[in-house]
Coordinates of C-alpha atoms in Angstrom, one line a residue:
M1 CA 0.0 0.0 0.0
E2 CA 1.2 3.5 -0.8
N3 CA 2.1 6.0 1.9
R4 CA -1.1 7.7 3.1
N5 CA 0.5 11.2 2.9
N6 CA 2.0 10.8 -0.6
S7 CA -0.9 9.4 -2.6
R8 CA -4.6 9.1 -2.5
P9 CA -6.7 6.8 -4.6
N10 CA -9.5 8.2 -6.8
R11 CA -12.8 8.3 -5.1
A12 CA -16.1 7.6 -6.9
G13 CA -19.3 9.1 -5.5
R14 CA -21.5 6.1 -4.9
G15 CA -23.3 7.1 -1.8
S16 CA -26.9 8.1 -2.0
E17 CA -28.9 10.8 -0.2
R18 CA -30.9 9.4 2.6
R19 CA -33.9 10.3 4.6
R20 CA -32.8 12.2 7.8
S21 CA -33.9 10.6 11.0
R22 CA -35.9 12.8 13.4
D23 CA -34.5 14.3 16.5
D24 CA -37.6 13.0 18.2
D25 CA -35.8 10.0 19.7
S26 CA -36.4 10.7 23.4
A27 CA -37.7 7.2 24.0
Q28 CA -34.1 5.9 24.0
F29 CA -33.1 8.3 26.8
A30 CA -35.6 7.4 29.6
E31 CA -32.8 6.5 32.0
N32 CA -30.7 9.6 31.2
L33 CA -33.2 12.5 31.4
L34 CA -32.8 15.6 33.5
E35 CA -36.0 17.7 33.8
G36 CA -36.1 21.4 34.8
R37 CA -33.9 24.4 34.7
N38 CA -32.2 23.9 38.1
A39 CA -31.3 20.3 37.3
L40 CA -29.7 21.3 34.0
T41 CA -27.9 24.3 35.6
E42 CA -26.4 22.1 38.3
A43 CA -25.4 19.4 35.8
L44 CA -23.6 22.0 33.7
A45 CA -21.9 23.5 36.7
G46 CA -20.8 20.0 37.8
G47 CA -19.2 19.3 34.5
R48 CA -21.5 16.5 33.5
T49 CA -21.5 15.6 29.8
I50 CA -24.8 16.6 28.2
D51 CA -25.8 14.9 24.9
K52 CA -29.0 16.8 24.0
V53 CA -31.2 19.5 25.4
F54 CA -34.8 19.6 24.3
V55 CA -36.1 23.2 24.7
A56 CA -39.6 24.4 24.3
E57 CA -40.1 25.8 20.8
G58 CA -41.0 29.4 20.5
D59 CA -40.4 30.2 24.2
T60 CA -39.2 33.8 24.6
D61 CA -38.0 33.3 28.2
R62 CA -34.6 34.9 28.3
A63 CA -33.4 32.7 31.2
L64 CA -34.3 29.6 29.3
A65 CA -32.5 31.0 26.2
R66 CA -29.3 31.6 28.3
L67 CA -29.5 28.1 29.7
A68 CA -29.8 26.7 26.2
A69 CA -26.8 28.8 25.1
M70 CA -24.7 27.5 28.0
A71 CA -25.6 23.9 27.1
K72 CA -24.6 24.5 23.5
Q73 CA -21.3 26.0 24.5
A74 CA -20.7 22.9 26.7
G75 CA -21.1 20.7 23.6
A76 CA -24.7 19.7 23.8
V77 CA -27.1 19.6 20.8
V78 CA -30.0 21.9 21.4
V79 CA -33.3 20.7 19.9
P80 CA -36.3 23.1 19.7
T81 CA -39.2 20.9 20.7
D82 CA -43.0 21.3 20.7
R83 CA -44.1 21.8 24.3
R84 CA -46.7 19.0 23.9
K85 CA -43.8 16.6 23.1
L86 CA -41.9 17.8 26.2
D87 CA -45.0 17.0 28.2
Q88 CA -45.0 13.5 26.8
M89 CA -41.3 13.0 27.5
S90 CA -41.6 14.3 31.1
A91 CA -41.9 11.8 34.0
T92 CA -42.3 14.6 36.6
G93 CA -44.8 16.8 34.8
A94 CA -42.6 19.8 35.8
H95 CA -40.0 20.2 33.0
Q96 CA -40.2 24.0 32.9
G97 CA -39.6 24.0 29.2
V98 CA -36.4 22.0 29.2
I99 CA -35.4 18.3 29.3
A100 CA -31.8 17.3 29.0
V101 CA -30.2 14.0 28.0
V102 CA -27.1 13.2 30.1
A103 CA -24.5 11.0 28.5
A104 CA -23.7 7.7 30.2
H105 CA -20.0 8.4 29.8
S106 CA -17.7 11.3 28.9
Y107 CA -16.8 11.6 25.2
A108 CA -13.2 11.4 24.1
T109 CA -11.4 13.3 21.3
I110 CA -9.7 12.2 18.1
D111 CA -6.4 12.9 19.8
D112 CA -7.4 10.5 22.6
I113 CA -7.9 7.8 20.0
F114 CA -4.5 8.4 18.5
E115 CA -2.9 8.3 21.9
K116 CA -4.5 4.9 22.6
A117 CA -3.2 3.6 19.3
A118 CA 0.3 4.9 20.1
E119 CA 0.2 3.2 23.5
S120 CA -0.7 -0.1 21.9
G121 CA 2.2 0.1 19.5
E122 CA -0.1 -0.6 16.5
P123 CA -1.3 1.5 13.6
P124 CA -4.7 3.2 14.4
L125 CA -7.8 1.1 13.9
I126 CA -10.9 3.3 14.1
V127 CA -14.6 2.8 13.5
I128 CA -16.6 5.7 12.1
C129 CA -20.4 5.4 12.6
D130 CA -22.3 7.5 10.0
E131 CA -25.6 8.4 11.7
L132 CA -26.5 5.2 13.5
S133 CA -29.9 5.6 15.2
D134 CA -30.2 2.3 17.0
P135 CA -28.5 2.4 20.5
H136 CA -28.2 -1.4 20.5
N137 CA -26.2 -1.3 17.2
L138 CA -23.8 1.4 18.6
G139 CA -23.4 -0.5 21.8
A140 CA -22.7 -3.8 20.0
I141 CA -20.1 -2.0 17.7
M142 CA -18.3 -0.6 20.7
R143 CA -18.3 -4.0 22.3
T144 CA -16.8 -5.6 19.2
A145 CA -14.3 -2.8 18.7
E146 CA -13.0 -3.2 22.2
C147 CA -12.7 -7.0 21.8
A148 CA -11.0 -6.7 18.5
G149 CA -8.5 -4.2 19.7
A150 CA -9.7 -1.1 17.9
H151 CA -8.6 2.2 19.3
G152 CA -11.7 4.3 19.1
V153 CA -15.1 5.0 17.6
I154 CA -16.2 8.3 16.0
I155 CA -19.9 9.4 15.9
P156 CA -21.6 12.6 14.7
K157 CA -23.3 15.0 17.1
R158 CA -26.5 15.2 15.1
R159 CA -28.8 12.5 13.6
S160 CA -27.1 9.9 15.7
V161 CA -27.6 8.1 19.0
G162 CA -25.2 9.2 21.6
L163 CA -23.8 7.5 24.7
T164 CA -27.1 6.7 26.3
A165 CA -27.7 4.2 29.1
V166 CA -29.1 1.8 26.5
V167 CA -25.8 2.1 24.5
G168 CA -23.8 1.5 27.7
K169 CA -25.8 -1.6 28.5
A170 CA -25.5 -3.0 25.0
S171 CA -21.8 -2.4 25.0
A172 CA -21.5 -4.9 28.0
G173 CA -19.0 -2.6 29.7
A174 CA -17.0 -1.6 26.7
I175 CA -18.2 2.0 27.2
E176 CA -15.6 2.2 30.0
Y177 CA -12.7 1.3 27.8
M178 CA -13.5 2.3 24.2
P179 CA -12.9 6.0 23.5
V180 CA -15.9 7.5 21.6
A181 CA -15.3 10.9 19.9
R182 CA -18.4 12.9 19.0
V183 CA -17.7 15.3 16.2
A184 CA -19.7 18.1 14.5
N185 CA -19.1 16.9 11.0
I186 CA -18.1 13.4 9.9
T187 CA -16.6 14.4 6.6
A188 CA -14.4 17.0 8.3
A189 CA -13.3 14.3 10.8
I190 CA -12.4 12.0 7.9
K191 CA -10.4 14.8 6.3
E192 CA -8.5 15.2 9.6
L193 CA -7.8 11.4 9.8
K194 CA -6.4 11.4 6.3
L195 CA -4.1 14.3 7.1
R196 CA -2.8 12.2 10.0
G197 CA -2.0 9.2 7.8
V198 CA -5.2 7.1 8.0
W199 CA -6.8 5.3 5.1
V200 CA -10.6 5.4 5.1
Y201 CA -12.6 2.3 4.1
G202 CA -16.4 2.5 3.4
T203 CA -18.7 -0.4 3.2
A204 CA -21.0 -0.8 0.2
A205 CA -22.7 -3.7 -1.7
K206 CA -21.2 -2.5 -5.0
A207 CA -17.7 -1.7 -4.1
D208 CA -14.2 -1.4 -5.6
S209 CA -12.9 -4.5 -3.9
Q210 CA -13.8 -7.3 -1.6
L211 CA -12.9 -7.3 2.0
Y212 CA -10.7 -10.3 1.9
Q213 CA -8.5 -8.9 -0.9
T214 CA -7.9 -5.6 1.0
D215 CA -4.9 -4.8 3.1
L216 CA -6.1 -3.5 6.5
T217 CA -2.7 -3.7 8.3
G218 CA -1.9 0.0 8.0
P219 CA -3.6 3.0 9.8
A220 CA -7.3 2.3 9.0
A221 CA -10.7 3.8 9.7
I222 CA -13.8 1.7 8.8
V223 CA -17.0 3.5 8.0
I224 CA -20.3 1.9 9.0
G225 CA -23.4 3.5 7.4
S226 CA -26.8 4.0 8.9
E227 CA -29.2 1.1 9.4
G228 CA -31.5 1.9 6.6
D229 CA -29.6 3.9 4.0
G230 CA -25.9 3.1 4.4
M231 CA -23.3 5.9 4.1
S232 CA -24.4 9.4 3.1
R233 CA -23.2 10.6 -0.2
L234 CA -20.6 13.0 1.2
V235 CA -19.2 10.4 3.5
A236 CA -19.1 7.8 0.7
D237 CA -17.3 10.3 -1.5
S238 CA -14.7 10.9 1.2
C239 CA -13.7 7.2 1.5
D240 CA -10.4 6.1 -0.1
F241 CA -11.8 2.6 -0.8
K242 CA -15.2 1.0 -0.9
L243 CA -15.3 -2.6 0.4
S244 CA -17.9 -5.3 0.0
I245 CA -18.5 -8.3 2.2
P246 CA -19.0 -11.5 0.2
M247 CA -22.7 -12.4 0.3
K248 CA -24.0 -15.8 -0.7
G249 CA -27.6 -15.7 0.5
R250 CA -30.7 -14.1 -0.9
I251 CA -30.6 -11.1 1.5
S252 CA -28.2 -8.5 0.2
S253 CA -27.2 -6.7 3.4
L254 CA -26.1 -7.2 7.0
N255 CA -27.0 -5.5 10.2
A256 CA -24.7 -2.6 10.9
S257 CA -23.1 -4.1 14.0
A258 CA -22.6 -7.5 12.2
A259 CA -20.9 -5.8 9.3
A260 CA -18.6 -3.9 11.7
A261 CA -17.7 -7.2 13.5
I262 CA -16.7 -8.9 10.2
L263 CA -14.5 -5.9 9.1
L264 CA -12.9 -5.5 12.5
Y265 CA -12.0 -9.1 12.9
E266 CA -10.6 -9.3 9.4
A267 CA -8.4 -6.3 10.3
R268 CA -7.4 -8.1 13.5
R269 CA -6.6 -11.3 11.7
Q270 CA -4.4 -9.5 9.2
R271 CA -2.6 -7.6 12.1
G272 CA -2.0 -10.9 13.9

């Protein structure tokens, strides 16, 4: 394989535009909800990692606006939400126009992932999840990544499940050991990885090459697309290679976490 920094293969745009999942995914967060202004204020003051903040849409309350701005500055995604929906989400009936989702674990950075790779003495092996919405899939991918010796997972801030309690449970404890970086833009993160010497491999049914004929021993990032639509067009266009997993049955695709497991363990096999 050529040096990452000296050459880059041609990339064909084979991704497709997909339907965007709604931010209305509060059912996943039942164990992580903070209701009310004081609860959110104290959580921010205490340095807790906030995934999302659902704020009453159209509310002109300045104190609420300031609280939302503080949450956004702390890295949370602020989602304007119909007050009737907040009422449905609320377990206390006293949400005061704001419900926050607390992450089950702190997020890492891309630098943290590279540091873990350096400590292992191996080339980086990273999983990029492109807008996964199922917490069980993300948790399963984190579990497999930890078992296969990957060095980190990257997820987007928006249109993606975060580190909820359900994800933590599905990871079977891997959430404590597997760095997960949450980024504002996946394509920008891919660009950063390339500048740092990493080759990016996307998964697609119609791909440039098959998995078992591809060298994954160097610095590698494996992109796993969303459950329904696969990789977005921009992410697909950013990949250096498209890989396909050999399929012999009548069903033409695998579950996202199953596909990630196959790719990760092929990389592990090649790396010895």
